[in-house]
PDB file of C-alpha atoms and ligand atoms in Angstrom:
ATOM      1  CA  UNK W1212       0.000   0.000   0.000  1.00  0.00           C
ATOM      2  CA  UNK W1213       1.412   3.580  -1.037  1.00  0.00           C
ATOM      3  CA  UNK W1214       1.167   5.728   1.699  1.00  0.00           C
ATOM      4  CA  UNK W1215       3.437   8.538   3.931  1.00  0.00           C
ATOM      5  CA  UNK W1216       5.054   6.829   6.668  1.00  0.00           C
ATOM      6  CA  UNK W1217       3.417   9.018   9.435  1.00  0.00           C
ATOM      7  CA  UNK W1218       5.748  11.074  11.628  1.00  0.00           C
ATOM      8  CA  UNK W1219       4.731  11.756  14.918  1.00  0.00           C
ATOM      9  CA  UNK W1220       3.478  15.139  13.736  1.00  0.00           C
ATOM     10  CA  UNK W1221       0.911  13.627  12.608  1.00  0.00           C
ATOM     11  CA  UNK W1222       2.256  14.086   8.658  1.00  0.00           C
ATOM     12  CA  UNK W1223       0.761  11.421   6.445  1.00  0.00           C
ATOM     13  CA  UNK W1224      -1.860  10.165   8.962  1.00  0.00           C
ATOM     14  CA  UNK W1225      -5.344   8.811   6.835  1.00  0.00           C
ATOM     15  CA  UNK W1226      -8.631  10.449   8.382  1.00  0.00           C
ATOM     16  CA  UNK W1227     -11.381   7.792   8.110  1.00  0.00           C
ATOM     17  CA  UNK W1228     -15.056   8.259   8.532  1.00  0.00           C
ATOM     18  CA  UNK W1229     -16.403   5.971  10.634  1.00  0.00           C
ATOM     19  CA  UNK W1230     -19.796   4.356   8.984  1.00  0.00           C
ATOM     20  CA  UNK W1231     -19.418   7.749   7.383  1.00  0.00           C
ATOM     21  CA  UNK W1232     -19.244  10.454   9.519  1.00  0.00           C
ATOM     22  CA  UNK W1233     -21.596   9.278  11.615  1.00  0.00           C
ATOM     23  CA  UNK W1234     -21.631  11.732  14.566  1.00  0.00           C
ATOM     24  CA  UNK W1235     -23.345  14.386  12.498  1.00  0.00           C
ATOM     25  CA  UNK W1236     -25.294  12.113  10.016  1.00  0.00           C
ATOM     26  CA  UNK W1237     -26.712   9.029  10.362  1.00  0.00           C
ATOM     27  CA  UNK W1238     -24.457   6.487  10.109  1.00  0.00           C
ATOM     28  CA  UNK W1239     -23.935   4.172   6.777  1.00  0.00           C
ATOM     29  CA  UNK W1240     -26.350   6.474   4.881  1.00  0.00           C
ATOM     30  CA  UNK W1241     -25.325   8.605   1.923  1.00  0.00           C
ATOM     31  CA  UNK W1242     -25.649  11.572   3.794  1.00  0.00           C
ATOM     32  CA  UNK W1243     -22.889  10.172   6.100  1.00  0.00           C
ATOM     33  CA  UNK W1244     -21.186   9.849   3.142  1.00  0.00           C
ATOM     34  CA  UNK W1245     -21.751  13.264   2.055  1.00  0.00           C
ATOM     35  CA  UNK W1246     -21.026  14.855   5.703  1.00  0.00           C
ATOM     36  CA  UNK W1247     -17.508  12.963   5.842  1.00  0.00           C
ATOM     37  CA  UNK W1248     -16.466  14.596   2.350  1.00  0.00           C
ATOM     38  CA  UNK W1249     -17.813  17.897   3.527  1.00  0.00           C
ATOM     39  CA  UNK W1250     -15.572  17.296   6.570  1.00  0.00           C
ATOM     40  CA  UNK W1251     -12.290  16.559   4.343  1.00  0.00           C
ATOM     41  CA  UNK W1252     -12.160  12.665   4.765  1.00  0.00           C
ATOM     42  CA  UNK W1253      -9.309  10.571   2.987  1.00  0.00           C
ATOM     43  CA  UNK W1254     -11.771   7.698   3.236  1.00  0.00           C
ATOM     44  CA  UNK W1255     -14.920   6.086   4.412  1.00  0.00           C
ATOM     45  CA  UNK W1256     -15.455   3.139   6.541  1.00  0.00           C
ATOM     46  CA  UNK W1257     -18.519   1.391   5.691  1.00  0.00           C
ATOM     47  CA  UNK W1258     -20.278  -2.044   7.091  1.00  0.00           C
ATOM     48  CA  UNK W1259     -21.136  -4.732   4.390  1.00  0.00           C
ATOM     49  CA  UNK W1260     -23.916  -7.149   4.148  1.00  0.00           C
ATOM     50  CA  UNK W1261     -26.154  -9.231   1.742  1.00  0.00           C
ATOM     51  CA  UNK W1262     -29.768  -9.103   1.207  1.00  0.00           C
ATOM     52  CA  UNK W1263     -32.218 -12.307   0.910  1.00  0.00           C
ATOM     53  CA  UNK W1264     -32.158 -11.366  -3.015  1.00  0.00           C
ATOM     54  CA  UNK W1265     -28.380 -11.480  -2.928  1.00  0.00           C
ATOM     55  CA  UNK W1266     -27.634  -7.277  -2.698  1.00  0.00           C
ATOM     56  CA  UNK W1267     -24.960  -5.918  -1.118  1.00  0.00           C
ATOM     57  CA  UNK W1268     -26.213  -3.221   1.475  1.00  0.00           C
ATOM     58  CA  UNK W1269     -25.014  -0.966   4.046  1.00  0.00           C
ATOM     59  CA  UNK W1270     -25.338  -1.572   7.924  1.00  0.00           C
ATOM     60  CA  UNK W1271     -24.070  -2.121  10.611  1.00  0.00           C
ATOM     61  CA  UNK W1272     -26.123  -4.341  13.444  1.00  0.00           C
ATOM     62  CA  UNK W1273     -27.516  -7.757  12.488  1.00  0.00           C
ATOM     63  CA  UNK W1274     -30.820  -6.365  12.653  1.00  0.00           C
ATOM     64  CA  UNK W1275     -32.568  -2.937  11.455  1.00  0.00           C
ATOM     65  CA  UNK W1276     -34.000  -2.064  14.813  1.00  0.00           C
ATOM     66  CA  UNK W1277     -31.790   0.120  16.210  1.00  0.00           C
ATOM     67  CA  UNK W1278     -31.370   2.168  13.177  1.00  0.00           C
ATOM     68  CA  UNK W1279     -34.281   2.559  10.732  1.00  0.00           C
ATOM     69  CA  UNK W1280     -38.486   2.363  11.579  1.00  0.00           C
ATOM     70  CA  UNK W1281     -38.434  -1.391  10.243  1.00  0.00           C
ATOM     71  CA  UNK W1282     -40.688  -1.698  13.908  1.00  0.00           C
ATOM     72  CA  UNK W1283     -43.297   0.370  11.924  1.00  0.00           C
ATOM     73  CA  UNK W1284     -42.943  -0.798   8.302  1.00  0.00           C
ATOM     74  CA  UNK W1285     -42.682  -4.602   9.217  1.00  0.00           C
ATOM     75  CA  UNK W1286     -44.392  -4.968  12.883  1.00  0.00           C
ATOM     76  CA  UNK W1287     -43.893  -8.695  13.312  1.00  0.00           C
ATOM     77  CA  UNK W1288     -40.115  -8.746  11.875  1.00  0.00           C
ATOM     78  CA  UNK W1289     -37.920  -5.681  13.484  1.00  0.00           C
ATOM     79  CA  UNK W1290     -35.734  -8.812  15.059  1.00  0.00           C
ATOM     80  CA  UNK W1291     -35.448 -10.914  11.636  1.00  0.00           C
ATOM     81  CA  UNK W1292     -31.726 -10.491  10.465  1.00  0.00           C
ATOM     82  CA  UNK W1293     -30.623  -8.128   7.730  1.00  0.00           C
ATOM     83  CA  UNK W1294     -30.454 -10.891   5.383  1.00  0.00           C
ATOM     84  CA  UNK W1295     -33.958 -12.385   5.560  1.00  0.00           C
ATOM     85  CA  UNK W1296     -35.214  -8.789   3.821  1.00  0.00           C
ATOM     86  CA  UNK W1297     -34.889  -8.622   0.235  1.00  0.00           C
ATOM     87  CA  UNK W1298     -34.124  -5.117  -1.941  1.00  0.00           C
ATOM     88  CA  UNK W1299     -37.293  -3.780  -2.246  1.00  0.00           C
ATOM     89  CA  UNK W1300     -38.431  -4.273   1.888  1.00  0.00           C
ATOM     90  CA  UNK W1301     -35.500  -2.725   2.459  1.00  0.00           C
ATOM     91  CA  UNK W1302     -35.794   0.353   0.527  1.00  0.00           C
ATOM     92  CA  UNK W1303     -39.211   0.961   1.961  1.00  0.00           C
ATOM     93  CA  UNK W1304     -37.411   1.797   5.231  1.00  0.00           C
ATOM     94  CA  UNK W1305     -36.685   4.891   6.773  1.00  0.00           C
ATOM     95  CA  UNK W1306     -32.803   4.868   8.132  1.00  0.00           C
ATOM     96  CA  UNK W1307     -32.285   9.008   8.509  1.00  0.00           C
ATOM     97  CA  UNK W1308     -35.244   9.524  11.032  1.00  0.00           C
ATOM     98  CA  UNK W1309     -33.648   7.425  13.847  1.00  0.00           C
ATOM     99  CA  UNK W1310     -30.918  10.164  14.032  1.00  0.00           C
ATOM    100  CA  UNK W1311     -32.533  13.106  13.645  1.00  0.00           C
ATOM    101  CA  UNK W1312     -35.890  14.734  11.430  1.00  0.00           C
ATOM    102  CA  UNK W1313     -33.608  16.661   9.025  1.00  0.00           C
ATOM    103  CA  UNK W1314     -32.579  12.850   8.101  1.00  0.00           C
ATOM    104  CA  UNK W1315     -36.219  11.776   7.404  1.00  0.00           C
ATOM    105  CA  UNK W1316     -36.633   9.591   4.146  1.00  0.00           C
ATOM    106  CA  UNK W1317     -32.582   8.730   3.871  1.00  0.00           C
ATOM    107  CA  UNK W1318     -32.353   5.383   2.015  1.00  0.00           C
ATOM    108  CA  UNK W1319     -29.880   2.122   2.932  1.00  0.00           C
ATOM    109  CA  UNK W1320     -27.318   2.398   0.217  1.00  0.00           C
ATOM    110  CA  UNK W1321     -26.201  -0.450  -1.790  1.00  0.00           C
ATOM    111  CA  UNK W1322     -22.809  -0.812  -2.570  1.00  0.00           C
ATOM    112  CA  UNK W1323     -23.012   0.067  -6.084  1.00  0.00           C
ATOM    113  CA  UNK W1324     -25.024   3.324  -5.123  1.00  0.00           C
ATOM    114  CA  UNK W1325     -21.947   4.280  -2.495  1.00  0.00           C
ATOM    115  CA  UNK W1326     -19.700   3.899  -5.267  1.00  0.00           C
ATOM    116  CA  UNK W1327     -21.281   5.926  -7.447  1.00  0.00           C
ATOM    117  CA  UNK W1328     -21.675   8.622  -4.853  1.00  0.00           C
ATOM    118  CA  UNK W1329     -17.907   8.901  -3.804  1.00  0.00           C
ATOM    119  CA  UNK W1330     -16.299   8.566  -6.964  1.00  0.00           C
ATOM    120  CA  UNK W1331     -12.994   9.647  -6.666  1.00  0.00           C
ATOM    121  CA  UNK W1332     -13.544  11.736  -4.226  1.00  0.00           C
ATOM    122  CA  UNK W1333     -12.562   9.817  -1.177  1.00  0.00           C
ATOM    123  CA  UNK W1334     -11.323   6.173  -0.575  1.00  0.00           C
ATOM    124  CA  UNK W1335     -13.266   3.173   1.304  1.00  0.00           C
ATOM    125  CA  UNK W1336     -12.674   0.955   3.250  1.00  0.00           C
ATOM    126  CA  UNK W1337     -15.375  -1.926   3.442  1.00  0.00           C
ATOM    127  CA  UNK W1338     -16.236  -4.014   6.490  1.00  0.00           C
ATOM    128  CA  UNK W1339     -17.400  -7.526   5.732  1.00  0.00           C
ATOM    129  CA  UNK W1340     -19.748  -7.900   8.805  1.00  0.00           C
ATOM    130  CA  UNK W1341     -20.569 -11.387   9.691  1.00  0.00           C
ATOM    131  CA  UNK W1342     -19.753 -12.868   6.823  1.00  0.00           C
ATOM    132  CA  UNK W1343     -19.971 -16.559   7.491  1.00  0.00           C
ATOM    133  CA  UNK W1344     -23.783 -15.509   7.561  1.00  0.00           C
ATOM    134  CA  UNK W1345     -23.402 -14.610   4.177  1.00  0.00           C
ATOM    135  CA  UNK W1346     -21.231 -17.732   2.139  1.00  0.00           C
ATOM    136  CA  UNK W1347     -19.550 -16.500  -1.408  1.00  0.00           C
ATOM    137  CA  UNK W1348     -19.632 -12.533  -0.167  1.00  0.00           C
ATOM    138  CA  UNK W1349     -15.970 -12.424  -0.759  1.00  0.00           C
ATOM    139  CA  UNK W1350     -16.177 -13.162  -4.299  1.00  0.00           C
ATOM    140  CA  UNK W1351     -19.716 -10.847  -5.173  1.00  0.00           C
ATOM    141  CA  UNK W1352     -17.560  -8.274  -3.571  1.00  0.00           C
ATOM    142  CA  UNK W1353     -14.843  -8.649  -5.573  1.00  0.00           C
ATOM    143  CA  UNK W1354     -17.075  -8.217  -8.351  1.00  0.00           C
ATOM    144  CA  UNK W1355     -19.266  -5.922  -7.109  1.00  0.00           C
ATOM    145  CA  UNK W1356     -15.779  -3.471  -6.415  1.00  0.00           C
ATOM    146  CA  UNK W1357     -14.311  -3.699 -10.372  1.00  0.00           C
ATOM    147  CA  UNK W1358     -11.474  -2.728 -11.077  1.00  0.00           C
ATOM    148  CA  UNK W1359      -9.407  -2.624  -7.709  1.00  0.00           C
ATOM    149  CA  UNK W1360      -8.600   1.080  -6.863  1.00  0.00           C
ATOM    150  CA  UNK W1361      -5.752   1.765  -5.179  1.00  0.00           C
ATOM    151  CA  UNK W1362      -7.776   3.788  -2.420  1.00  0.00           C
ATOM    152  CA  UNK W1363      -9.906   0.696  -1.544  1.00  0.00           C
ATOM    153  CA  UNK W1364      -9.594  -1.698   1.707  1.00  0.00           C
ATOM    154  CA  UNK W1365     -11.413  -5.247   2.711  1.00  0.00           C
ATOM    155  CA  UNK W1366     -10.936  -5.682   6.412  1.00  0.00           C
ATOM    156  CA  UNK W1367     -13.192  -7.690   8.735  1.00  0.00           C
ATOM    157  CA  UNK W1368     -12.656  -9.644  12.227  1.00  0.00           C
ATOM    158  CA  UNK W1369     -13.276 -12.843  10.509  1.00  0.00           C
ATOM    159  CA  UNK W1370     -10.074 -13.337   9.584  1.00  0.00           C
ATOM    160  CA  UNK W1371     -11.260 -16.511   7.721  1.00  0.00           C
ATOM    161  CA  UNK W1372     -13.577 -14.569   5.569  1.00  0.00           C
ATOM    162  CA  UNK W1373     -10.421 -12.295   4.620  1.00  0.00           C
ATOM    163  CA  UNK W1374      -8.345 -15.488   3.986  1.00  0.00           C
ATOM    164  CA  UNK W1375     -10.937 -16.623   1.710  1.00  0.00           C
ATOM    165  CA  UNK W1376     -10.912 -12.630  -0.095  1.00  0.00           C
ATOM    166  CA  UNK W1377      -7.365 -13.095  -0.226  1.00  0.00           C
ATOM    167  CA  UNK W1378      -7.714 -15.768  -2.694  1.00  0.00           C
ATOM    168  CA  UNK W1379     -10.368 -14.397  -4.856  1.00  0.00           C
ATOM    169  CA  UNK W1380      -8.996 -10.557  -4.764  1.00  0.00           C
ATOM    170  CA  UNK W1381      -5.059 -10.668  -4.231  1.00  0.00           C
ATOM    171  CA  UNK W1382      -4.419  -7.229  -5.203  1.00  0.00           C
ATOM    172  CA  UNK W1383      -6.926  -5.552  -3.135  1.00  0.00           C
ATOM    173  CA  UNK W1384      -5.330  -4.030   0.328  1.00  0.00           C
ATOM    174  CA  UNK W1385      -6.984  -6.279   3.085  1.00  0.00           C
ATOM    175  CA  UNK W1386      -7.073  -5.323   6.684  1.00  0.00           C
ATOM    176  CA  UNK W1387      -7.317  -7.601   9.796  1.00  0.00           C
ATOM    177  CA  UNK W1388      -9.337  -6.424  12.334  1.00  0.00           C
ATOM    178  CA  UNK W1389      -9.002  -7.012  16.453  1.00  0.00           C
ATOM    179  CA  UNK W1390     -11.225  -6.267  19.197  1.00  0.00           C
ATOM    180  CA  UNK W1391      -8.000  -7.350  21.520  1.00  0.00           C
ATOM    181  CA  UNK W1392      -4.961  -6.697  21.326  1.00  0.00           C
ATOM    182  CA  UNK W1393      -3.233  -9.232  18.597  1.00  0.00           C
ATOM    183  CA  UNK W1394      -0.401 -11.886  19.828  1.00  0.00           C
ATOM    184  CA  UNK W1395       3.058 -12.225  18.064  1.00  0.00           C
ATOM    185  CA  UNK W1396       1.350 -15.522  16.247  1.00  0.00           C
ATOM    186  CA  UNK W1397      -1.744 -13.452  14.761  1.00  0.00           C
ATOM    187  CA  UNK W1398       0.490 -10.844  13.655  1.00  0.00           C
ATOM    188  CA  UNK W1399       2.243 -13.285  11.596  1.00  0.00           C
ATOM    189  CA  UNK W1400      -0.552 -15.270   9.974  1.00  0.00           C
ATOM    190  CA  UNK W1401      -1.959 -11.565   9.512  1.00  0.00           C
ATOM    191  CA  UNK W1402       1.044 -10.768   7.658  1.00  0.00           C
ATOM    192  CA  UNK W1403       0.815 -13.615   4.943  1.00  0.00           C
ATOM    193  CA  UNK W1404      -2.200 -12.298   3.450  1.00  0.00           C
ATOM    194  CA  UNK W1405      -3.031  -8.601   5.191  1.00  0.00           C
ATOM    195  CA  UNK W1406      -1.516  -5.724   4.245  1.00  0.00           C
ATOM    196  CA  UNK W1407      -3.382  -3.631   7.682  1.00  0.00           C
ATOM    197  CA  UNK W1408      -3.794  -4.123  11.315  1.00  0.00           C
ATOM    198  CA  UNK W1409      -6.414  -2.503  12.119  1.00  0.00           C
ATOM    199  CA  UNK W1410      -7.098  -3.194  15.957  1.00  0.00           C
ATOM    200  CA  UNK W1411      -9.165  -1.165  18.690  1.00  0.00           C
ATOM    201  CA  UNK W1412      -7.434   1.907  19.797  1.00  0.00           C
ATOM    202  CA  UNK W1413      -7.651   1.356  23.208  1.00  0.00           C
ATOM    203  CA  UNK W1414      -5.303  -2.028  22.697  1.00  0.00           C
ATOM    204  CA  UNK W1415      -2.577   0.207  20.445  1.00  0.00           C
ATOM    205  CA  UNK W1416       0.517   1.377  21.379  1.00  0.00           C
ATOM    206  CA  UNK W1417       3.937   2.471  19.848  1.00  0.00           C
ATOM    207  CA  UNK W1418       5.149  -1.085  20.390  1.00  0.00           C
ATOM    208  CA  UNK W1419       1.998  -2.594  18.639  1.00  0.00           C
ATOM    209  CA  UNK W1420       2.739  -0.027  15.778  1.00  0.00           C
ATOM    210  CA  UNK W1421       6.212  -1.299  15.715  1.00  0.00           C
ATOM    211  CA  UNK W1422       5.793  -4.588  15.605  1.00  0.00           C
ATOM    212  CA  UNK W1423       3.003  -4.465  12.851  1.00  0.00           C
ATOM    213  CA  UNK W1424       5.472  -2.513  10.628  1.00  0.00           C
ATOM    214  CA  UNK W1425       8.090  -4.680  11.425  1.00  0.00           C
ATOM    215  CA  UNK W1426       6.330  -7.055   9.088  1.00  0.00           C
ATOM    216  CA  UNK W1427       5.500  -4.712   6.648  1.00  0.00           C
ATOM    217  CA  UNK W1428       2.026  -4.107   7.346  1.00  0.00           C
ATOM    218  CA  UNK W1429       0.047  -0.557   7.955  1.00  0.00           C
ATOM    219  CA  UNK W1430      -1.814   0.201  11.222  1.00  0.00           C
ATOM    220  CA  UNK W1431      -5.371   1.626  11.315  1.00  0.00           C
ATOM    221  CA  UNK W1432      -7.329   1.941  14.320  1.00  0.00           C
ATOM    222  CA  UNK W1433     -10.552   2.540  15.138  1.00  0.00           C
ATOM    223  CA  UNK W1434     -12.928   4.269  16.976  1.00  0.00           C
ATOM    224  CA  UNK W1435     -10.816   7.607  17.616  1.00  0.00           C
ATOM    225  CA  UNK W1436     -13.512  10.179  19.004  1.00  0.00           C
ATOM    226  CA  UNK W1437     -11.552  12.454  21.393  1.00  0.00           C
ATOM    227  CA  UNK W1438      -8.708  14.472  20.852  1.00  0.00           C
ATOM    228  CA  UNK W1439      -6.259  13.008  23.568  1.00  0.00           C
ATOM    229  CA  UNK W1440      -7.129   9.652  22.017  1.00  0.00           C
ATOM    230  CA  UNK W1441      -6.061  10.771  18.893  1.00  0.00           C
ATOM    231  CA  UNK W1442      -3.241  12.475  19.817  1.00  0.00           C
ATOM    232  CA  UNK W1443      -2.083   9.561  21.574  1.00  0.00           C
ATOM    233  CA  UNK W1444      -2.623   7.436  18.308  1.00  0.00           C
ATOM    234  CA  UNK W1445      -0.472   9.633  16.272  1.00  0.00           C
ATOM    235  CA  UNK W1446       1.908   9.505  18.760  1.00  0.00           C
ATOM    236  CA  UNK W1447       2.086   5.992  18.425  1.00  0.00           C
ATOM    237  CA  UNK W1448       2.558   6.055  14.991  1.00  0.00           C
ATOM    238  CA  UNK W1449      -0.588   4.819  13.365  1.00  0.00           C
ATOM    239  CA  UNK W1450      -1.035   5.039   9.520  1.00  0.00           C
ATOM    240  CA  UNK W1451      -4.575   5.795   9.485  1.00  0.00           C
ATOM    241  CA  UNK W1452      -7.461   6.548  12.042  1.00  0.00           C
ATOM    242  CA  UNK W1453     -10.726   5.848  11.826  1.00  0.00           C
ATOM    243  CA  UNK W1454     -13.624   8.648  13.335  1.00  0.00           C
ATOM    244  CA  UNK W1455     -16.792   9.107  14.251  1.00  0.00           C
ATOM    245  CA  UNK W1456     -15.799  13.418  13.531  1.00  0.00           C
ATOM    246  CA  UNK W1457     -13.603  13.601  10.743  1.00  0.00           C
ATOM    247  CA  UNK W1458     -13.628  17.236  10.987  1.00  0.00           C
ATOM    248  CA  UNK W1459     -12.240  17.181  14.382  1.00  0.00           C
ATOM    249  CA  UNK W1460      -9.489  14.754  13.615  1.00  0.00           C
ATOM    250  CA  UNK W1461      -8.715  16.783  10.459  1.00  0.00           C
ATOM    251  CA  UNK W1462      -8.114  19.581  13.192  1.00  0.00           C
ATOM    252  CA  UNK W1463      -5.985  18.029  14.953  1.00  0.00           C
ATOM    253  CA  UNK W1464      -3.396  17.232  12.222  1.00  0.00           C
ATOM    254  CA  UNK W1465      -3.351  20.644  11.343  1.00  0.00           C
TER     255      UNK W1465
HETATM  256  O1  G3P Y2911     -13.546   0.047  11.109  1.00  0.00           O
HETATM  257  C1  G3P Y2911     -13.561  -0.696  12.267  1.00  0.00           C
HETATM  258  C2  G3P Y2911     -14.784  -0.541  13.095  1.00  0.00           C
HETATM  259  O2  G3P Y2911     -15.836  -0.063  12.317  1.00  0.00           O
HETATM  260  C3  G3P Y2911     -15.131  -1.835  13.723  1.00  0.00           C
HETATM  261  O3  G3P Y2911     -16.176  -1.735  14.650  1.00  0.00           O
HETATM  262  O4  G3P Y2911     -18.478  -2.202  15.327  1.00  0.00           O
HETATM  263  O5  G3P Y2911     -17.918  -0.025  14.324  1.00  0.00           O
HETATM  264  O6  G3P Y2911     -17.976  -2.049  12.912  1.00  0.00           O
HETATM  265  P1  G3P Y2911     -17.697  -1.505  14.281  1.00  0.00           P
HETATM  266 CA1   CA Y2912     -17.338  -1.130  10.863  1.00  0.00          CA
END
């Protein structure tokens, strides 16, 4: 992956939208989308998953409770998982309204609708979510992404899943994901087929940093929010950091 070696000034660190920039927008929406470009993001972090009629979507949780009126539009099926809904039931829902009125009628994206959106305006940086729920998503994203771009990332916590993209997509970026801090051992089966670490920031430090880099891999981590945090992540070295408030992060580098 081409990108700055980050100096402790902060020089060369990647400002990532977080489901887009989801503090001022509601999240994984185009208008998150929108807000994170408005608020000069290198990239967008989205979450990935498949439809009953085999579309790739935009969302986060494993159901459509928390963030769109699915409670309304579908009484008896607000806990059904993403994937039991096809296209169409899903476009009937409201995901904006959740977050705020001013956000009333926002649609869930699909993947090709995203792309067409950012252009070449901003990287991304796709989460597979759960995707041993969803067999043969590794491939259909492949597809689904053309051409590789050399601003585009695959990263999930099924590391699996990632193995399995590795084989299909070998020359897009893929990151790694960790809720916990990674061992020596992950770092190195990481480093056969991932080109990012991407772990929680709260299990990061210089040494992590080091030792990812050591074996010529990038670190990203996520979810940055406050500005100590993220001056202690730049600090340590990170290559990119993922945000709920771009803007504020883009503040911070200066
Ligand atoms: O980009 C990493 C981060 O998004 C992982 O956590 O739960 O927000 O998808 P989550
Ligand atoms: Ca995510």
């Amino acid at each position: 992956i081409a990108s700055a070696a980050p100096g402790a000034d902060g020089t060369g660190v990647e400002v990532i939208a977080h489901r887009g920039a989801s503090a001022d927008a509601p999240e994984n929406t185009l208008a998150a989308v929108d807000e994170a470009l408005t608020q000069g993001a290198d990239s967008i972090e989205i979450d990935l998953q498949r439809t009953a009629d085999g579309h790739l979507v935009l969302l986060h949780d494993s159901t459509l409770a928390r963030t769109t009126d699915v409670a309304t539009v579908f009484p008896d099926r607000a806990g059904e998982p993403v994937g039991g809904f096809t296209l169409a039931e899903l476009k009937r829902l409201d995901a904006g309204s959740w977050f705020g009125p001013a956000f009333a009628g926002e649609r869930i994206p699909t993947l090709a609708e995203l792309l067409a959106r950012i252009g070449d305006r901003a990287g991304l940086l796709i989460e597979l979510k759960d995707p041993a729920s969803y067999p043969g998503i590794e491939q259909q994203v492949a597809d689904g992404i053309g051409a590789p771009r050399a601003d585009l990332v695959v990263q999930s916590f099924d590391h699996d899943a990632m193995r399995r993209f590795a084989a299909v997509a070998p020359d897009v970026p893929a990151g790694w994901l960790f809720g916990t801090r990674p061992t020596e051992a992950e770092l190195d089966a990481a480093a056969a087929v991932a080109d990012q670490i991407n772990p929680s920031f709260r299990v990061t430090d210089a040494e992590l940093v080091t030792a990812v880099r050591a074996r010529g891999m990038e670190t990203g981590v996520y979810t940055v929010n406050s500005e100590a945090d993220m001056r202690r992540m730049i600090d340590a070295g990170v290559h990119r950091i993922i945000t709920d408030v771009p803007a504020a992060l883009r503040a911070v580098l200066g």
